[in-house]
């Protein structure tokens, strides 16, 4: 049982002034594993004041200094990787291999951003102007529970590279992981006040960051619903805002694809991060005359997947993060059946023998149509919906028939065709034939999947304010 009652403000571990507490539950066992004290408005204001003070000198540090800091942040995460992995498994239920991947990704975020920083031109010349790219100010970072380390790392890395200071509010459901990350980042010898971290709920700490005049920008990852609340909330102070939100990503398999590869790949893409992934390819769009073959291959692929104890090496799907998330997924599975979709495998309830945790049955529905709720709403669990098309035009239309625009997937043996289709899909990221995302390239969504981009040079630019100076060369 862990007692989490420390925040990280101005380079010190400090006691919260807030007194509310939240129980932390291991989703694999439903056992209580910790209790976190939540911050209040005063805690938030103290963290903002520390970041504001630190910005005065940090904004004037050299590229060389910040580049070394990013290296040290990487090294600090790697030095603590074992503890971070265990925290991710225990508190979030990430399967071991996924947890290892997440920690490595978080560490690599610092190095990739270091590379982008070293190549970046902070002073550019346009016509008669000198354009200087300056750090935007104090950034409020708000993150969800589904990939806590890497989301914090990506946002923090961009802020540090730009010369911005931060106040980080991770998900209150990730408090054990936050504590471990906080202790790791503390070892990186970053100037006091540059990184501040507080636990708390969205409507208290998140709302104060959103409204506070000394926060220049909010970098948010989370649901579209909360993204909209934050967008309303920043109006009065005119903050800059980046929003990385939800998705309902299409995966188009063209008739010429190798279905023996493309269908198992589609299952993997839908079930990544136990289905709790913003880029889950949750709508599989296949040729109508191949449906029976797709159903057979999808069923076989799901049967080969191990759901269970996330500590075991061969587990692919762990529990849902909370009872609330478990119930959400159950609700969608029930709705799928009520609305007339055909259950290929899975269904309601726990997989046999896994009643002790928030485990759900990996589920595949066929004969899904775009008017069904399971085809339109983000489920955030291992539920794959198969839809069919007769013409490729119809497949493209179906792929774009969503309020989201985060990721899309295409399988085809013709690269020409796949690239043509990629150019017609409305989404921030398109992945062809099993290629994963490129974290040096911009990551983010269009439509209600968000505003702005993260990672690499695009992530860095989001944290910079251009200043055009003319007459700089006149005497
Ligand atoms: P959420 O929106 O409920 O919470 C995200 C964060 O916002 C948490 O830290 C929460 O405390 C905070 N928050 C809640 N209410 C707030 C308010 N009124 N003001 C300020 N902050 C507030 O999301 P979640 O359930 O933690 O995460 C799942 C969602 O995140 C999914 O929709 C998923 O698609 C999305 N997500 C998107 C990406 C991406 O890169 N696009 C990545 C991961 C997750």
PDB file of N, CA and C in Angstrom, residues 251 253 258-271 281-286 290-306 317 342-346 361-368 382-387:
ATOM      1  N   UNK A 251      -9.449   1.268 -40.757  1.00  0.00           N
ATOM      2  CA  UNK A 251      -8.396   0.426 -41.317  1.00  0.00           C
ATOM      3  C   UNK A 251      -8.968  -0.200 -42.583  1.00  0.00           C
ATOM      4  N   UNK A 253      -8.781  -2.513 -45.781  1.00  0.00           N
ATOM      5  CA  UNK A 253      -8.046  -3.584 -46.463  1.00  0.00           C
ATOM      6  C   UNK A 253      -8.546  -3.633 -47.902  1.00  0.00           C
ATOM      7  N   UNK A 258      -2.729  -9.044 -48.972  1.00  0.00           N
ATOM      8  CA  UNK A 258      -2.556 -10.405 -48.477  1.00  0.00           C
ATOM      9  C   UNK A 258      -3.370 -10.510 -47.174  1.00  0.00           C
ATOM     10  N   UNK A 259      -4.544 -11.129 -47.274  1.00  0.00           N
ATOM     11  CA  UNK A 259      -5.467 -11.146 -46.124  1.00  0.00           C
ATOM     12  C   UNK A 259      -4.920 -11.953 -44.948  1.00  0.00           C
ATOM     13  N   UNK A 260      -4.057 -12.927 -45.259  1.00  0.00           N
ATOM     14  CA  UNK A 260      -3.476 -13.724 -44.164  1.00  0.00           C
ATOM     15  C   UNK A 260      -2.582 -12.874 -43.267  1.00  0.00           C
ATOM     16  N   UNK A 261      -2.068 -11.789 -43.835  1.00  0.00           N
ATOM     17  CA  UNK A 261      -1.265 -10.864 -43.021  1.00  0.00           C
ATOM     18  C   UNK A 261      -2.121  -9.703 -42.525  1.00  0.00           C
ATOM     19  N   UNK A 262      -2.939  -9.164 -43.442  1.00  0.00           N
ATOM     20  CA  UNK A 262      -3.646  -7.913 -43.148  1.00  0.00           C
ATOM     21  C   UNK A 262      -4.697  -8.071 -42.036  1.00  0.00           C
ATOM     22  N   UNK A 263      -5.363  -9.221 -41.973  1.00  0.00           N
ATOM     23  CA  UNK A 263      -6.427  -9.369 -40.957  1.00  0.00           C
ATOM     24  C   UNK A 263      -5.833  -9.541 -39.545  1.00  0.00           C
ATOM     25  N   UNK A 264      -4.854 -10.460 -39.354  1.00  0.00           N
ATOM     26  CA  UNK A 264      -4.227 -10.511 -38.019  1.00  0.00           C
ATOM     27  C   UNK A 264      -3.611  -9.170 -37.612  1.00  0.00           C
ATOM     28  N   UNK A 265      -3.054  -8.464 -38.598  1.00  0.00           N
ATOM     29  CA  UNK A 265      -2.502  -7.136 -38.311  1.00  0.00           C
ATOM     30  C   UNK A 265      -3.602  -6.181 -37.845  1.00  0.00           C
ATOM     31  N   UNK A 266      -4.765  -6.287 -38.488  1.00  0.00           N
ATOM     32  CA  UNK A 266      -5.893  -5.422 -38.117  1.00  0.00           C
ATOM     33  C   UNK A 266      -6.319  -5.675 -36.671  1.00  0.00           C
ATOM     34  N   UNK A 267      -6.295  -6.941 -36.259  1.00  0.00           N
ATOM     35  CA  UNK A 267      -6.666  -7.282 -34.874  1.00  0.00           C
ATOM     36  C   UNK A 267      -5.639  -6.662 -33.919  1.00  0.00           C
ATOM     37  N   UNK A 268      -4.372  -6.784 -34.288  1.00  0.00           N
ATOM     38  CA  UNK A 268      -3.299  -6.225 -33.447  1.00  0.00           C
ATOM     39  C   UNK A 268      -3.444  -4.697 -33.324  1.00  0.00           C
ATOM     40  N   UNK A 269      -3.763  -4.057 -34.444  1.00  0.00           N
ATOM     41  CA  UNK A 269      -3.900  -2.597 -34.468  1.00  0.00           C
ATOM     42  C   UNK A 269      -5.109  -2.142 -33.630  1.00  0.00           C
ATOM     43  N   UNK A 270      -6.134  -2.965 -33.613  1.00  0.00           N
ATOM     44  CA  UNK A 270      -7.337  -2.606 -32.837  1.00  0.00           C
ATOM     45  C   UNK A 270      -7.118  -2.825 -31.341  1.00  0.00           C
ATOM     46  N   UNK A 271      -6.277  -3.790 -31.009  1.00  0.00           N
ATOM     47  CA  UNK A 271      -6.137  -4.195 -29.609  1.00  0.00           C
ATOM     48  C   UNK A 271      -4.862  -3.653 -28.961  1.00  0.00           C
ATOM     49  N   UNK A 281      -7.107   1.042 -34.444  1.00  0.00           N
ATOM     50  CA  UNK A 281      -7.836   0.926 -35.723  1.00  0.00           C
ATOM     51  C   UNK A 281      -9.109   0.155 -35.457  1.00  0.00           C
ATOM     52  N   UNK A 282     -10.113   0.842 -34.933  1.00  0.00           N
ATOM     53  CA  UNK A 282     -11.288   0.140 -34.399  1.00  0.00           C
ATOM     54  C   UNK A 282     -12.368  -0.122 -35.442  1.00  0.00           C
ATOM     55  N   UNK A 283     -12.205   0.471 -36.645  1.00  0.00           N
ATOM     56  CA  UNK A 283     -13.178   0.197 -37.728  1.00  0.00           C
ATOM     57  C   UNK A 283     -12.433  -0.482 -38.874  1.00  0.00           C
ATOM     58  N   UNK A 284     -12.697  -1.747 -39.069  1.00  0.00           N
ATOM     59  CA  UNK A 284     -12.027  -2.497 -40.137  1.00  0.00           C
ATOM     60  C   UNK A 284     -12.950  -2.521 -41.363  1.00  0.00           C
ATOM     61  N   UNK A 285     -12.457  -1.971 -42.469  1.00  0.00           N
ATOM     62  CA  UNK A 285     -13.298  -1.776 -43.662  1.00  0.00           C
ATOM     63  C   UNK A 285     -12.783  -2.718 -44.757  1.00  0.00           C
ATOM     64  N   UNK A 286     -13.593  -3.714 -45.114  1.00  0.00           N
ATOM     65  CA  UNK A 286     -13.110  -4.787 -46.001  1.00  0.00           C
ATOM     66  C   UNK A 286     -14.065  -4.997 -47.182  1.00  0.00           C
ATOM     67  N   UNK A 290     -15.400 -10.589 -49.451  1.00  0.00           N
ATOM     68  CA  UNK A 290     -14.380 -11.331 -48.681  1.00  0.00           C
ATOM     69  C   UNK A 290     -14.763 -11.440 -47.199  1.00  0.00           C
ATOM     70  N   UNK A 291     -15.992 -11.040 -46.853  1.00  0.00           N
ATOM     71  CA  UNK A 291     -16.354 -10.949 -45.426  1.00  0.00           C
ATOM     72  C   UNK A 291     -16.175 -12.271 -44.672  1.00  0.00           C
ATOM     73  N   UNK A 292     -16.609 -13.377 -45.275  1.00  0.00           N
ATOM     74  CA  UNK A 292     -16.541 -14.667 -44.552  1.00  0.00           C
ATOM     75  C   UNK A 292     -15.082 -15.012 -44.222  1.00  0.00           C
ATOM     76  N   UNK A 293     -14.207 -14.758 -45.199  1.00  0.00           N
ATOM     77  CA  UNK A 293     -12.772 -15.022 -45.003  1.00  0.00           C
ATOM     78  C   UNK A 293     -12.210 -14.120 -43.888  1.00  0.00           C
ATOM     79  N   UNK A 294     -12.624 -12.850 -43.894  1.00  0.00           N
ATOM     80  CA  UNK A 294     -12.145 -11.900 -42.880  1.00  0.00           C
ATOM     81  C   UNK A 294     -12.598 -12.343 -41.489  1.00  0.00           C
ATOM     82  N   UNK A 295     -13.855 -12.785 -41.400  1.00  0.00           N
ATOM     83  CA  UNK A 295     -14.384 -13.221 -40.094  1.00  0.00           C
ATOM     84  C   UNK A 295     -13.583 -14.418 -39.569  1.00  0.00           C
ATOM     85  N   UNK A 296     -13.308 -15.356 -40.468  1.00  0.00           N
ATOM     86  CA  UNK A 296     -12.568 -16.567 -40.060  1.00  0.00           C
ATOM     87  C   UNK A 296     -11.153 -16.188 -39.590  1.00  0.00           C
ATOM     88  N   UNK A 297     -10.490 -15.340 -40.365  1.00  0.00           N
ATOM     89  CA  UNK A 297      -9.107 -14.953 -40.012  1.00  0.00           C
ATOM     90  C   UNK A 297      -9.076 -14.119 -38.728  1.00  0.00           C
ATOM     91  N   UNK A 298     -10.072 -13.248 -38.571  1.00  0.00           N
ATOM     92  CA  UNK A 298     -10.106 -12.391 -37.372  1.00  0.00           C
ATOM     93  C   UNK A 298     -10.343 -13.245 -36.135  1.00  0.00           C
ATOM     94  N   UNK A 299     -11.255 -14.197 -36.253  1.00  0.00           N
ATOM     95  CA  UNK A 299     -11.569 -15.080 -35.111  1.00  0.00           C
ATOM     96  C   UNK A 299     -10.315 -15.857 -34.709  1.00  0.00           C
ATOM     97  N   UNK A 300      -9.624 -16.406 -35.703  1.00  0.00           N
ATOM     98  CA  UNK A 300      -8.414 -17.189 -35.408  1.00  0.00           C
ATOM     99  C   UNK A 300      -7.352 -16.298 -34.754  1.00  0.00           C
ATOM    100  N   UNK A 301      -7.235 -15.065 -35.239  1.00  0.00           N
ATOM    101  CA  UNK A 301      -6.220 -14.150 -34.674  1.00  0.00           C
ATOM    102  C   UNK A 301      -6.551 -13.832 -33.215  1.00  0.00           C
ATOM    103  N   UNK A 302      -7.833 -13.639 -32.927  1.00  0.00           N
ATOM    104  CA  UNK A 302      -8.217 -13.305 -31.546  1.00  0.00           C
ATOM    105  C   UNK A 302      -7.993 -14.515 -30.633  1.00  0.00           C
ATOM    106  N   UNK A 303      -8.315 -15.691 -31.146  1.00  0.00           N
ATOM    107  CA  UNK A 303      -8.130 -16.905 -30.329  1.00  0.00           C
ATOM    108  C   UNK A 303      -6.666 -17.111 -29.938  1.00  0.00           C
ATOM    109  N   UNK A 304      -5.765 -16.612 -30.771  1.00  0.00           N
ATOM    110  CA  UNK A 304      -4.326 -16.800 -30.495  1.00  0.00           C
ATOM    111  C   UNK A 304      -3.775 -15.766 -29.507  1.00  0.00           C
ATOM    112  N   UNK A 305      -4.601 -14.801 -29.127  1.00  0.00           N
ATOM    113  CA  UNK A 305      -4.123 -13.720 -28.247  1.00  0.00           C
ATOM    114  C   UNK A 305      -4.326 -14.093 -26.785  1.00  0.00           C
ATOM    115  N   UNK A 306      -3.294 -13.868 -25.986  1.00  0.00           N
ATOM    116  CA  UNK A 306      -3.456 -14.168 -24.558  1.00  0.00           C
ATOM    117  C   UNK A 306      -3.939 -12.922 -23.804  1.00  0.00           C
ATOM    118  N   UNK A 317      -3.172  -8.666 -23.917  1.00  0.00           N
ATOM    119  CA  UNK A 317      -4.226  -7.770 -23.438  1.00  0.00           C
ATOM    120  C   UNK A 317      -4.350  -7.906 -21.921  1.00  0.00           C
ATOM    121  N   UNK A 342     -23.222  -8.504 -35.793  1.00  0.00           N
ATOM    122  CA  UNK A 342     -23.025  -9.950 -35.600  1.00  0.00           C
ATOM    123  C   UNK A 342     -21.781 -10.189 -34.748  1.00  0.00           C
ATOM    124  N   UNK A 343     -21.959 -10.895 -33.649  1.00  0.00           N
ATOM    125  CA  UNK A 343     -20.818 -11.166 -32.765  1.00  0.00           C
ATOM    126  C   UNK A 343     -19.986 -12.308 -33.357  1.00  0.00           C
ATOM    127  N   UNK A 344     -18.742 -12.008 -33.711  1.00  0.00           N
ATOM    128  CA  UNK A 344     -17.861 -13.031 -34.297  1.00  0.00           C
ATOM    129  C   UNK A 344     -17.127 -13.778 -33.194  1.00  0.00           C
ATOM    130  N   UNK A 345     -16.665 -13.031 -32.204  1.00  0.00           N
ATOM    131  CA  UNK A 345     -15.992 -13.641 -31.049  1.00  0.00           C
ATOM    132  C   UNK A 345     -16.038 -12.644 -29.893  1.00  0.00           C
ATOM    133  N   UNK A 346     -15.959 -13.151 -28.673  1.00  0.00           N
ATOM    134  CA  UNK A 346     -15.956 -12.263 -27.502  1.00  0.00           C
ATOM    135  C   UNK A 346     -17.350 -12.120 -26.942  1.00  0.00           C
ATOM    136  N   UNK A 361     -13.533  -9.483 -22.614  1.00  0.00           N
ATOM    137  CA  UNK A 361     -13.267 -10.429 -23.706  1.00  0.00           C
ATOM    138  C   UNK A 361     -12.922  -9.633 -24.967  1.00  0.00           C
ATOM    139  N   UNK A 362     -11.773  -9.906 -25.587  1.00  0.00           N
ATOM    140  CA  UNK A 362     -11.514  -9.246 -26.867  1.00  0.00           C
ATOM    141  C   UNK A 362     -12.630  -9.614 -27.831  1.00  0.00           C
ATOM    142  N   UNK A 363     -13.208  -8.599 -28.440  1.00  0.00           N
ATOM    143  CA  UNK A 363     -14.461  -8.803 -29.171  1.00  0.00           C
ATOM    144  C   UNK A 363     -14.356  -8.323 -30.615  1.00  0.00           C
ATOM    145  N   UNK A 364     -14.980  -9.076 -31.508  1.00  0.00           N
ATOM    146  CA  UNK A 364     -15.067  -8.665 -32.912  1.00  0.00           C
ATOM    147  C   UNK A 364     -16.537  -8.723 -33.325  1.00  0.00           C
ATOM    148  N   UNK A 365     -16.993  -7.630 -33.931  1.00  0.00           N
ATOM    149  CA  UNK A 365     -18.331  -7.602 -34.521  1.00  0.00           C
ATOM    150  C   UNK A 365     -18.212  -7.525 -36.039  1.00  0.00           C
ATOM    151  N   UNK A 366     -19.081  -8.252 -36.741  1.00  0.00           N
ATOM    152  CA  UNK A 366     -19.159  -8.117 -38.204  1.00  0.00           C
ATOM    153  C   UNK A 366     -20.522  -7.516 -38.560  1.00  0.00           C
ATOM    154  N   UNK A 367     -20.677  -7.242 -39.867  1.00  0.00           N
ATOM    155  CA  UNK A 367     -21.923  -6.618 -40.345  1.00  0.00           C
ATOM    156  C   UNK A 367     -22.277  -5.363 -39.556  1.00  0.00           C
ATOM    157  N   UNK A 368     -21.251  -4.614 -39.254  1.00  0.00           N
ATOM    158  CA  UNK A 368     -21.462  -3.319 -38.587  1.00  0.00           C
ATOM    159  C   UNK A 368     -21.740  -2.292 -39.677  1.00  0.00           C
ATOM    160  N   UNK A 382     -10.810  -3.395 -26.267  1.00  0.00           N
ATOM    161  CA  UNK A 382     -10.518  -4.292 -27.394  1.00  0.00           C
ATOM    162  C   UNK A 382     -11.777  -4.768 -28.123  1.00  0.00           C
ATOM    163  N   UNK A 383     -12.394  -3.864 -28.842  1.00  0.00           N
ATOM    164  CA  UNK A 383     -13.617  -4.176 -29.596  1.00  0.00           C
ATOM    165  C   UNK A 383     -13.416  -3.703 -31.039  1.00  0.00           C
ATOM    166  N   UNK A 384     -13.433  -4.659 -31.963  1.00  0.00           N
ATOM    167  CA  UNK A 384     -13.204  -4.355 -33.376  1.00  0.00           C
ATOM    168  C   UNK A 384     -14.520  -4.497 -34.146  1.00  0.00           C
ATOM    169  N   UNK A 385     -14.819  -3.476 -34.961  1.00  0.00           N
ATOM    170  CA  UNK A 385     -16.037  -3.510 -35.780  1.00  0.00           C
ATOM    171  C   UNK A 385     -15.655  -3.699 -37.248  1.00  0.00           C
ATOM    172  N   UNK A 386     -16.248  -4.711 -37.888  1.00  0.00           N
ATOM    173  CA  UNK A 386     -15.955  -4.942 -39.314  1.00  0.00           C
ATOM    174  C   UNK A 386     -17.107  -4.385 -40.156  1.00  0.00           C
ATOM    175  N   UNK A 387     -16.737  -3.515 -41.093  1.00  0.00           N
ATOM    176  CA  UNK A 387     -17.708  -2.922 -42.027  1.00  0.00           C
ATOM    177  C   UNK A 387     -17.298  -3.352 -43.433  1.00  0.00           C
TER     178      UNK A 387
END
